Amino acid sequence: MKKDIQEVLIKEEVLHQRVKELAAEITVTYQGKSPVCIGILKGSVPFFADLTRAIALPLYCDYMAVSSYGQSTKSSGTVKILKDLDVSLENKDVIVVEDIIDTGLTLQYLLDNLRSRCPASLAVCTLLNKPSRRLVDITPDYNGFNIADVFVVGYGLDYAEKYRNLPFVGVLREEIYSENSLK
Ligand code: IMP
Ligand code: MG
C-alpha cells in the first residue's frame, strides 16, 4: 500500500497535534453548550473519532453519508444523501466534520440541506482544505491544513475505497489513478 504513495504530506504526529488544537478551540467556543457533531461518512471517520474525543463538552454525535464522486477523483457536483441523521437539529448548535473541502460543491449542498432543519448555529470543521480548487464561496470555521491541488489519501481519505487506514496523509502516485481510469 505504501508503495502507491508518492510522498507523506502530513505525518501522524502532526495530524494528532493539529486535531488537538482544533478540539481545544471548539471546546472554548462552545463552552456551556452541547453541540451536535455530524461526521460525514466515510472519509471523516478517523478525524471525527480523534476530534470528538478531544473536545471536552457533552456532544451529540451523528453521521451522514453522501455520495458525490463514485470512483473518480473529480467532483461531479451531484450529491445524493445515502444515510441521513437520527437526531433533530432544531435549535441545536451544529458542527459538520469533513475530511476535505475541494471544490466545495458537496459541502454547499449539505449546508443548504442542514440549514433547512433550523439549527441555532451551523459551523464547518474540516481536516484538509484545497482553497485553489474552490468553485463555490465556502470558508470552513475550523480548518486543519490548507493543501495544494494534489490528490491525497490516508487518515480516512480514499481512492476507490482504498488507503483509508493509512495513519498519515499522503499524495497518491498519479499512475495509480490514471492507470485505473483506462480500465
Ligand atoms: P468537493 O465536493 O469537491 O468539495 O469534494 C469533497 C469530497 O471529495 C471529500 O469529502 C472527499 O470525499 C473527496 N475528495 C476531494 N479531494 C480529495 C482528495 O484529494 N483525496 C480523497 N478524496 C478527496
Ligand atoms: Mg471520498
JSON list of N, CA, C and O and ligand atoms in Angstrom, two decimals, residues 68-69 73 75 98-107 130 133 147 150-153 157-159, ligand 1:
[
{"chain": "A", "resi": 68, "resn": "SER", "atom": "N", "xyz": [-20.75, 11.82, -3.94]},
{"chain": "A", "resi": 68, "resn": "SER", "atom": "CA", "xyz": [-20.63, 12.84, -4.98]},
{"chain": "A", "resi": 68, "resn": "SER", "atom": "C", "xyz": [-19.65, 12.43, -6.07]},
{"chain": "A", "resi": 68, "resn": "SER", "atom": "O", "xyz": [-19.63, 13.04, -7.12]},
{"chain": "A", "resi": 69, "resn": "TYR", "atom": "N", "xyz": [-18.85, 11.41, -5.83]},
{"chain": "A", "resi": 69, "resn": "TYR", "atom": "CA", "xyz": [-17.72, 11.15, -6.72]},
{"chain": "A", "resi": 69, "resn": "TYR", "atom": "C", "xyz": [-17.80, 9.84, -7.49]},
{"chain": "A", "resi": 69, "resn": "TYR", "atom": "O", "xyz": [-17.17, 9.71, -8.52]},
{"chain": "A", "resi": 73, "resn": "THR", "atom": "N", "xyz": [-11.73, 10.73, -9.35]},
{"chain": "A", "resi": 73, "resn": "THR", "atom": "CA", "xyz": [-11.03, 11.65, -8.46]},
{"chain": "A", "resi": 73, "resn": "THR", "atom": "C", "xyz": [-11.55, 13.07, -8.63]},
{"chain": "A", "resi": 73, "resn": "THR", "atom": "O", "xyz": [-11.03, 13.99, -8.04]},
{"chain": "A", "resi": 75, "resn": "SER", "atom": "N", "xyz": [-14.93, 15.85, -8.68]},
{"chain": "A", "resi": 75, "resn": "SER", "atom": "CA", "xyz": [-16.30, 16.02, -8.18]},
{"chain": "A", "resi": 75, "resn": "SER", "atom": "C", "xyz": [-17.27, 16.17, -9.35]},
{"chain": "A", "resi": 75, "resn": "SER", "atom": "O", "xyz": [-16.99, 16.87, -10.31]},
{"chain": "A", "resi": 98, "resn": "GLU", "atom": "N", "xyz": [-15.82, 17.37, 8.28]},
{"chain": "A", "resi": 98, "resn": "GLU", "atom": "CA", "xyz": [-15.50, 16.87, 6.93]},
{"chain": "A", "resi": 98, "resn": "GLU", "atom": "C", "xyz": [-14.04, 16.45, 6.86]},
{"chain": "A", "resi": 98, "resn": "GLU", "atom": "O", "xyz": [-13.19, 16.97, 7.59]},
{"chain": "A", "resi": 99, "resn": "ASP", "atom": "N", "xyz": [-13.73, 15.53, 5.94]},
{"chain": "A", "resi": 99, "resn": "ASP", "atom": "CA", "xyz": [-12.33, 15.16, 5.71]},
{"chain": "A", "resi": 99, "resn": "ASP", "atom": "C", "xyz": [-11.61, 16.23, 4.90]},
{"chain": "A", "resi": 99, "resn": "ASP", "atom": "O", "xyz": [-10.51, 16.64, 5.22]},
{"chain": "A", "resi": 100, "resn": "ILE", "atom": "N", "xyz": [-12.26, 16.70, 3.83]},
{"chain": "A", "resi": 100, "resn": "ILE", "atom": "CA", "xyz": [-11.59, 17.65, 2.92]},
{"chain": "A", "resi": 100, "resn": "ILE", "atom": "C", "xyz": [-12.61, 18.48, 2.17]},
{"chain": "A", "resi": 100, "resn": "ILE", "atom": "O", "xyz": [-13.68, 17.98, 1.83]},
{"chain": "A", "resi": 101, "resn": "ILE", "atom": "N", "xyz": [-12.30, 19.76, 1.99]},
{"chain": "A", "resi": 101, "resn": "ILE", "atom": "CA", "xyz": [-13.12, 20.60, 1.11]},
{"chain": "A", "resi": 101, "resn": "ILE", "atom": "C", "xyz": [-12.30, 20.87, -0.14]},
{"chain": "A", "resi": 101, "resn": "ILE", "atom": "O", "xyz": [-11.22, 21.44, -0.07]},
{"chain": "A", "resi": 102, "resn": "ASP", "atom": "N", "xyz": [-12.83, 20.41, -1.25]},
{"chain": "A", "resi": 102, "resn": "ASP", "atom": "CA", "xyz": [-12.13, 20.52, -2.53]},
{"chain": "A", "resi": 102, "resn": "ASP", "atom": "C", "xyz": [-12.83, 21.60, -3.35]},
{"chain": "A", "resi": 102, "resn": "ASP", "atom": "O", "xyz": [-12.60, 22.79, -3.13]},
{"chain": "A", "resi": 103, "resn": "THR", "atom": "N", "xyz": [-13.73, 21.24, -4.24]},
{"chain": "A", "resi": 103, "resn": "THR", "atom": "CA", "xyz": [-14.49, 22.27, -4.97]},
{"chain": "A", "resi": 103, "resn": "THR", "atom": "C", "xyz": [-15.48, 22.98, -4.05]},
{"chain": "A", "resi": 103, "resn": "THR", "atom": "O", "xyz": [-15.86, 24.12, -4.29]},
{"chain": "A", "resi": 104, "resn": "GLY", "atom": "N", "xyz": [-15.92, 22.29, -2.99]},
{"chain": "A", "resi": 104, "resn": "GLY", "atom": "CA", "xyz": [-16.91, 22.85, -2.07]},
{"chain": "A", "resi": 104, "resn": "GLY", "atom": "C", "xyz": [-18.34, 22.50, -2.46]},
{"chain": "A", "resi": 104, "resn": "GLY", "atom": "O", "xyz": [-19.29, 22.84, -1.76]},
{"chain": "A", "resi": 105, "resn": "LEU", "atom": "N", "xyz": [-18.50, 21.81, -3.59]},
{"chain": "A", "resi": 105, "resn": "LEU", "atom": "CA", "xyz": [-19.85, 21.51, -4.09]},
{"chain": "A", "resi": 105, "resn": "LEU", "atom": "C", "xyz": [-20.63, 20.60, -3.14]},
{"chain": "A", "resi": 105, "resn": "LEU", "atom": "O", "xyz": [-21.81, 20.81, -2.87]},
{"chain": "A", "resi": 106, "resn": "THR", "atom": "N", "xyz": [-19.94, 19.57, -2.60]},
{"chain": "A", "resi": 106, "resn": "THR", "atom": "CA", "xyz": [-20.60, 18.63, -1.69]},
{"chain": "A", "resi": 106, "resn": "THR", "atom": "C", "xyz": [-21.08, 19.37, -0.45]},
{"chain": "A", "resi": 106, "resn": "THR", "atom": "O", "xyz": [-22.22, 19.24, -0.01]},
{"chain": "A", "resi": 107, "resn": "LEU", "atom": "N", "xyz": [-20.18, 20.18, 0.09]},
{"chain": "A", "resi": 107, "resn": "LEU", "atom": "CA", "xyz": [-20.48, 20.89, 1.33]},
{"chain": "A", "resi": 107, "resn": "LEU", "atom": "C", "xyz": [-21.58, 21.93, 1.12]},
{"chain": "A", "resi": 107, "resn": "LEU", "atom": "O", "xyz": [-22.45, 22.12, 1.98]},
{"chain": "A", "resi": 130, "resn": "LYS", "atom": "N", "xyz": [-8.57, 22.58, 0.21]},
{"chain": "A", "resi": 130, "resn": "LYS", "atom": "CA", "xyz": [-7.84, 22.89, -1.03]},
{"chain": "A", "resi": 130, "resn": "LYS", "atom": "C", "xyz": [-8.43, 24.18, -1.59]},
{"chain": "A", "resi": 130, "resn": "LYS", "atom": "O", "xyz": [-9.27, 24.13, -2.50]},
{"chain": "A", "resi": 133, "resn": "ARG", "atom": "N", "xyz": [-8.93, 25.04, -5.44]},
{"chain": "A", "resi": 133, "resn": "ARG", "atom": "CA", "xyz": [-9.86, 24.26, -6.27]},
{"chain": "A", "resi": 133, "resn": "ARG", "atom": "C", "xyz": [-11.32, 24.71, -6.10]},
{"chain": "A", "resi": 133, "resn": "ARG", "atom": "O", "xyz": [-12.22, 24.17, -6.73]},
{"chain": "A", "resi": 147, "resn": "ILE", "atom": "N", "xyz": [-3.98, 22.61, 1.79]},
{"chain": "A", "resi": 147, "resn": "ILE", "atom": "CA", "xyz": [-3.04, 21.85, 0.96]},
{"chain": "A", "resi": 147, "resn": "ILE", "atom": "C", "xyz": [-3.16, 22.30, -0.50]},
{"chain": "A", "resi": 147, "resn": "ILE", "atom": "O", "xyz": [-4.16, 22.90, -0.88]},
{"chain": "A", "resi": 150, "resn": "VAL", "atom": "N", "xyz": [-3.40, 18.60, -4.98]},
{"chain": "A", "resi": 150, "resn": "VAL", "atom": "CA", "xyz": [-2.87, 17.24, -5.19]},
{"chain": "A", "resi": 150, "resn": "VAL", "atom": "C", "xyz": [-3.92, 16.28, -4.65]},
{"chain": "A", "resi": 150, "resn": "VAL", "atom": "O", "xyz": [-4.69, 16.65, -3.76]},
{"chain": "A", "resi": 151, "resn": "PHE", "atom": "N", "xyz": [-3.95, 15.05, -5.18]},
{"chain": "A", "resi": 151, "resn": "PHE", "atom": "CA", "xyz": [-4.91, 14.07, -4.68]},
{"chain": "A", "resi": 151, "resn": "PHE", "atom": "C", "xyz": [-4.28, 13.29, -3.54]},
{"chain": "A", "resi": 151, "resn": "PHE", "atom": "O", "xyz": [-3.26, 12.65, -3.70]},
{"chain": "A", "resi": 152, "resn": "VAL", "atom": "N", "xyz": [-4.89, 13.41, -2.35]},
{"chain": "A", "resi": 152, "resn": "VAL", "atom": "CA", "xyz": [-4.32, 12.80, -1.15]},
{"chain": "A", "resi": 152, "resn": "VAL", "atom": "C", "xyz": [-5.19, 11.66, -0.63]},
{"chain": "A", "resi": 152, "resn": "VAL", "atom": "O", "xyz": [-6.40, 11.63, -0.87]},
{"chain": "A", "resi": 153, "resn": "VAL", "atom": "N", "xyz": [-4.54, 10.74, 0.06]},
{"chain": "A", "resi": 153, "resn": "VAL", "atom": "CA", "xyz": [-5.24, 9.61, 0.68]},
{"chain": "A", "resi": 153, "resn": "VAL", "atom": "C", "xyz": [-4.69, 9.40, 2.10]},
{"chain": "A", "resi": 153, "resn": "VAL", "atom": "O", "xyz": [-3.64, 9.92, 2.45]},
{"chain": "A", "resi": 157, "resn": "LEU", "atom": "N", "xyz": [-9.15, 9.38, 4.13]},
{"chain": "A", "resi": 157, "resn": "LEU", "atom": "CA", "xyz": [-9.37, 9.71, 2.71]},
{"chain": "A", "resi": 157, "resn": "LEU", "atom": "C", "xyz": [-9.03, 8.52, 1.82]},
{"chain": "A", "resi": 157, "resn": "LEU", "atom": "O", "xyz": [-8.04, 7.82, 2.06]},
{"chain": "A", "resi": 158, "resn": "ASP", "atom": "N", "xyz": [-9.84, 8.34, 0.79]},
{"chain": "A", "resi": 158, "resn": "ASP", "atom": "CA", "xyz": [-9.68, 7.15, -0.05]},
{"chain": "A", "resi": 158, "resn": "ASP", "atom": "C", "xyz": [-9.43, 7.50, -1.51]},
{"chain": "A", "resi": 158, "resn": "ASP", "atom": "O", "xyz": [-9.70, 8.62, -1.96]},
{"chain": "A", "resi": 159, "resn": "TYR", "atom": "N", "xyz": [-8.96, 6.49, -2.22]},
{"chain": "A", "resi": 159, "resn": "TYR", "atom": "CA", "xyz": [-9.12, 6.46, -3.68]},
{"chain": "A", "resi": 159, "resn": "TYR", "atom": "C", "xyz": [-9.76, 5.11, -3.97]},
{"chain": "A", "resi": 159, "resn": "TYR", "atom": "O", "xyz": [-9.18, 4.07, -3.61]},
{"chain": "B", "resi": 1, "resn": "IMP", "atom": "P1", "xyz": [-15.92, 18.61, -3.15]},
{"chain": "B", "resi": 1, "resn": "IMP", "atom": "O1", "xyz": [-17.38, 18.49, -3.37]},
{"chain": "B", "resi": 1, "resn": "IMP", "atom": "O2", "xyz": [-15.21, 18.81, -4.47]},
{"chain": "B", "resi": 1, "resn": "IMP", "atom": "O3", "xyz": [-15.52, 19.67, -2.16]},
{"chain": "B", "resi": 1, "resn": "IMP", "atom": "O4", "xyz": [-15.40, 17.20, -2.68]},
{"chain": "B", "resi": 1, "resn": "IMP", "atom": "C1", "xyz": [-15.45, 16.79, -1.36]},
{"chain": "B", "resi": 1, "resn": "IMP", "atom": "C2", "xyz": [-15.24, 15.30, -1.26]},
{"chain": "B", "resi": 1, "resn": "IMP", "atom": "O5", "xyz": [-14.40, 14.82, -2.33]},
{"chain": "B", "resi": 1, "resn": "IMP", "atom": "C3", "xyz": [-14.49, 14.94, 0.00]},
{"chain": "B", "resi": 1, "resn": "IMP", "atom": "O6", "xyz": [-15.37, 14.74, 1.09]},
{"chain": "B", "resi": 1, "resn": "IMP", "atom": "C4", "xyz": [-13.73, 13.69, -0.40]},
{"chain": "B", "resi": 1, "resn": "IMP", "atom": "O7", "xyz": [-14.51, 12.54, -0.21]},
{"chain": "B", "resi": 1, "resn": "IMP", "atom": "C5", "xyz": [-13.48, 13.87, -1.89]},
{"chain": "B", "resi": 1, "resn": "IMP", "atom": "N1", "xyz": [-12.11, 14.39, -2.17]},
{"chain": "B", "resi": 1, "resn": "IMP", "atom": "C6", "xyz": [-11.76, 15.61, -2.62]},
{"chain": "B", "resi": 1, "resn": "IMP", "atom": "N2", "xyz": [-10.43, 15.73, -2.75]},
{"chain": "B", "resi": 1, "resn": "IMP", "atom": "C7", "xyz": [-9.92, 14.56, -2.36]},
{"chain": "B", "resi": 1, "resn": "IMP", "atom": "C8", "xyz": [-8.57, 14.06, -2.25]},
{"chain": "B", "resi": 1, "resn": "IMP", "atom": "O8", "xyz": [-7.55, 14.74, -2.53]},
{"chain": "B", "resi": 1, "resn": "IMP", "atom": "N3", "xyz": [-8.46, 12.78, -1.80]},
{"chain": "B", "resi": 1, "resn": "IMP", "atom": "C9", "xyz": [-9.52, 11.99, -1.47]},
{"chain": "B", "resi": 1, "resn": "IMP", "atom": "N4", "xyz": [-10.79, 12.42, -1.54]},
{"chain": "B", "resi": 1, "resn": "IMP", "atom": "C10", "xyz": [-10.98, 13.69, -1.99]}
]
